[in-house]
Structure formats: structure tokens, C-alpha cells
GROMACS .gro file of C-alpha atoms in nm:
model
  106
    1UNK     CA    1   0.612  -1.545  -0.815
    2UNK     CA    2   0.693  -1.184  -0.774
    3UNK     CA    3   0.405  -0.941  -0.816
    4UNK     CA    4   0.367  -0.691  -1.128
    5UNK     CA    5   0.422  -0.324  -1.014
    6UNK     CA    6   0.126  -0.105  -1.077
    7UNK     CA    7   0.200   0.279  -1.051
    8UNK     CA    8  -0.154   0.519  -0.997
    9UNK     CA    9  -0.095   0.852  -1.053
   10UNK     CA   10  -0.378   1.082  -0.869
   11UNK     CA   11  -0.461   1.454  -0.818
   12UNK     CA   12  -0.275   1.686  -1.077
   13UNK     CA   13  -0.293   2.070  -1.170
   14UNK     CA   14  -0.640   2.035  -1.348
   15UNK     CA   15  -0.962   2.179  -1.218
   16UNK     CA   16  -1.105   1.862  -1.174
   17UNK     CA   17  -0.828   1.752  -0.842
   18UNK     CA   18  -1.089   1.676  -0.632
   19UNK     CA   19  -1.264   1.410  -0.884
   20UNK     CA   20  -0.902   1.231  -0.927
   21UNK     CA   21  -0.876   1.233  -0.554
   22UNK     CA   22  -1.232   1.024  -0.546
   23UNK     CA   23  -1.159   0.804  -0.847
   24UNK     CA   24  -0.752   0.698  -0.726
   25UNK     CA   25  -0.978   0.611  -0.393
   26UNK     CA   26  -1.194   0.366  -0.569
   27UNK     CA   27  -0.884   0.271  -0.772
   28UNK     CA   28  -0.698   0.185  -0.424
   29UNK     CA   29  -1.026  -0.013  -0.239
   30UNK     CA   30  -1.080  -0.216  -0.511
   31UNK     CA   31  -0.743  -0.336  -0.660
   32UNK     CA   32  -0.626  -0.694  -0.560
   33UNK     CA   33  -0.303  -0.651  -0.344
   34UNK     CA   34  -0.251  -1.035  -0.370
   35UNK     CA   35  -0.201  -0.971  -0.756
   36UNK     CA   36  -0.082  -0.621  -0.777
   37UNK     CA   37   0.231  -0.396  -0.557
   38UNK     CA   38   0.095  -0.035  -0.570
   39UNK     CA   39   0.243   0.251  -0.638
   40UNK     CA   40   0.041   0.531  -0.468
   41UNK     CA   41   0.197   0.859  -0.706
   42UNK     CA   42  -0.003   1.209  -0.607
   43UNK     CA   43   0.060   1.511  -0.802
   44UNK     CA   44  -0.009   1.851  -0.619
   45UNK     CA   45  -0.177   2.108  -0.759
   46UNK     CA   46   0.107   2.300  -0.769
   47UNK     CA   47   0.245   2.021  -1.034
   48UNK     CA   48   0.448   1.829  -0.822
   49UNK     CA   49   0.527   1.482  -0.828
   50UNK     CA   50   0.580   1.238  -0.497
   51UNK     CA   51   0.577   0.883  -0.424
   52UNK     CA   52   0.321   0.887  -0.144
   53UNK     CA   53   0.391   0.654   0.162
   54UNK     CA   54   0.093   0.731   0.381
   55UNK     CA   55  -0.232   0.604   0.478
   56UNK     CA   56  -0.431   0.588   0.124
   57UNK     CA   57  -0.725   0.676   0.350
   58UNK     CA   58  -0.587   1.021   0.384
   59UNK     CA   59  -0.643   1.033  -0.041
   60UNK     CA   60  -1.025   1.142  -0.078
   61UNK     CA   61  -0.995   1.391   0.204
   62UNK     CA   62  -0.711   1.554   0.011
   63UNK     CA   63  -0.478   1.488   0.356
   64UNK     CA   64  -0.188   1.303   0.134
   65UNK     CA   65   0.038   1.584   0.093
   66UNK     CA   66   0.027   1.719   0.456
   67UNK     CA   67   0.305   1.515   0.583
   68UNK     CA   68   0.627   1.530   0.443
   69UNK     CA   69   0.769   1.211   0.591
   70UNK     CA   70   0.529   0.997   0.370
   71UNK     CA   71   0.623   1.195   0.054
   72UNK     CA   72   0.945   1.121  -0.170
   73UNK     CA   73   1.004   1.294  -0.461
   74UNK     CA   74   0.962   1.119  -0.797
   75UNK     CA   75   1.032   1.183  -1.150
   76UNK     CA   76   1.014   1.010  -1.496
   77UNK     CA   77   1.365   0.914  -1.663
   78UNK     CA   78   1.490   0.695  -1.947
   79UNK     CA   79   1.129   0.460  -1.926
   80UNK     CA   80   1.158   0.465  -1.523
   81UNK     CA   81   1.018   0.623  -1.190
   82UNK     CA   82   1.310   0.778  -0.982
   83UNK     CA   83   1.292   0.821  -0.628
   84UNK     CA   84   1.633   0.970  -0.527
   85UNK     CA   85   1.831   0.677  -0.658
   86UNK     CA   86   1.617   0.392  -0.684
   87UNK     CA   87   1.461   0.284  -1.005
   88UNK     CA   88   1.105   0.157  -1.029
   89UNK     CA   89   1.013  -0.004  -1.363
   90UNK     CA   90   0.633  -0.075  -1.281
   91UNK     CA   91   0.439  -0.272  -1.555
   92UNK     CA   92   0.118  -0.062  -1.530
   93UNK     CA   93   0.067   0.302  -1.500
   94UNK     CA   94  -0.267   0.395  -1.424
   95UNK     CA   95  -0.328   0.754  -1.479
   96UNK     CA   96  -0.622   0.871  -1.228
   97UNK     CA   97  -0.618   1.196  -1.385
   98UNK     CA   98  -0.936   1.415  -1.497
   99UNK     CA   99  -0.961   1.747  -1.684
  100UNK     CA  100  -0.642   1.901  -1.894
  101UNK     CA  101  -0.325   1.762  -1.831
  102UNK     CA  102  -0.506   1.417  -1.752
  103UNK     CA  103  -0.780   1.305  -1.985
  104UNK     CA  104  -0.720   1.610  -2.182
  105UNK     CA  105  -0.370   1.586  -2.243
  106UNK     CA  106  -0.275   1.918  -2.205
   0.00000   0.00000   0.00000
């Protein structure tokens, strides 16, 4: 049986970065790989949106973003993920996201 797809989307524009950073780290240590494919998805503060490949030990310490080899571009389309031309349909997205334009909604 092939795993669900979960997508966790971390870090963000908000004031409140750092606290997504911790929270998507708990997120990623405690999530059952045997039931779940993850998605690691950071945001910079800067607003932009990757597919992160990398070490998710590299998360709390805010070290994600630093290499661009681990980093491919992503973007929402038509109910999808895009990265370049593949299309992810995950069946979870798990917003890690604090302050405005997370929990805020802005």
C-alpha cells in the first residue's frame, strides 16, 4: 500500500519564523515515516516558497535555506504543489505557520 503524502509548510514572513522553525521540528521527530511520505516545504522570510531536500536537522537552527542544491522551487496550481514540472497532490497539508500570514491569515 502506497503511503499518503503529507506536505509541512514551515518558517514564513511573520515575526514569529523562529517559533515555526521549532514547531515544523517537533512536527518532523515525531511523525511516523512508516505511515506518512513528507513533504519538508520552508518559506523564507523573504516569502519564498521551496521544496526543501536537506537534512531536517538543519530546520531549528534556521540552516535550511543555506544550500541551494537541497532547495527546489515550489508553487501552488490548480489544487497541486509544482516543482518545475512535477505535480505533487499530497493528502495533508500541515501548515507550521505562527503569527500573520500563518495562524493569522493575513
Amino acid at each position: 500500500m502506497k503511503r499518503p503524502t503529507a506536505a509541512i509548510l514551515f518558517g514564513g514572513k511573520s515575526d514569529e519564523y523562529e517559533i515555526s522553525l521549532l514547531s515544523a521540528d517537533t512536527v518532523f521527530s515525531h511523525i511516523d515515516r512508516k505511515k506518512w511520505r513528507v513533504l519538508p516545504i520552508g518559506i523564507t522570510r523573504q516569502g519564498k516558497w521551496y521544496l526543501y531536500r536537506g537534512c531536517l536537522c538543519r530546520i531549528k537552527e534556521d540552516l535550511w535555506h543555506q544550500k541551494k542544491k537541497y532547495l527546489t522551487p515550489i508553487r501552488f496550481a490548480h489544487g497541486a504543489l509544482l516543482c518545475g514540472r512535477k505535480r505533487i497532490r499530497p493528502q495533508v497539508i500541515l501548515p507550521v505557520l505562527h503569527g500573520g500570514q500563518g495562524e493569522g491569515g493575513d
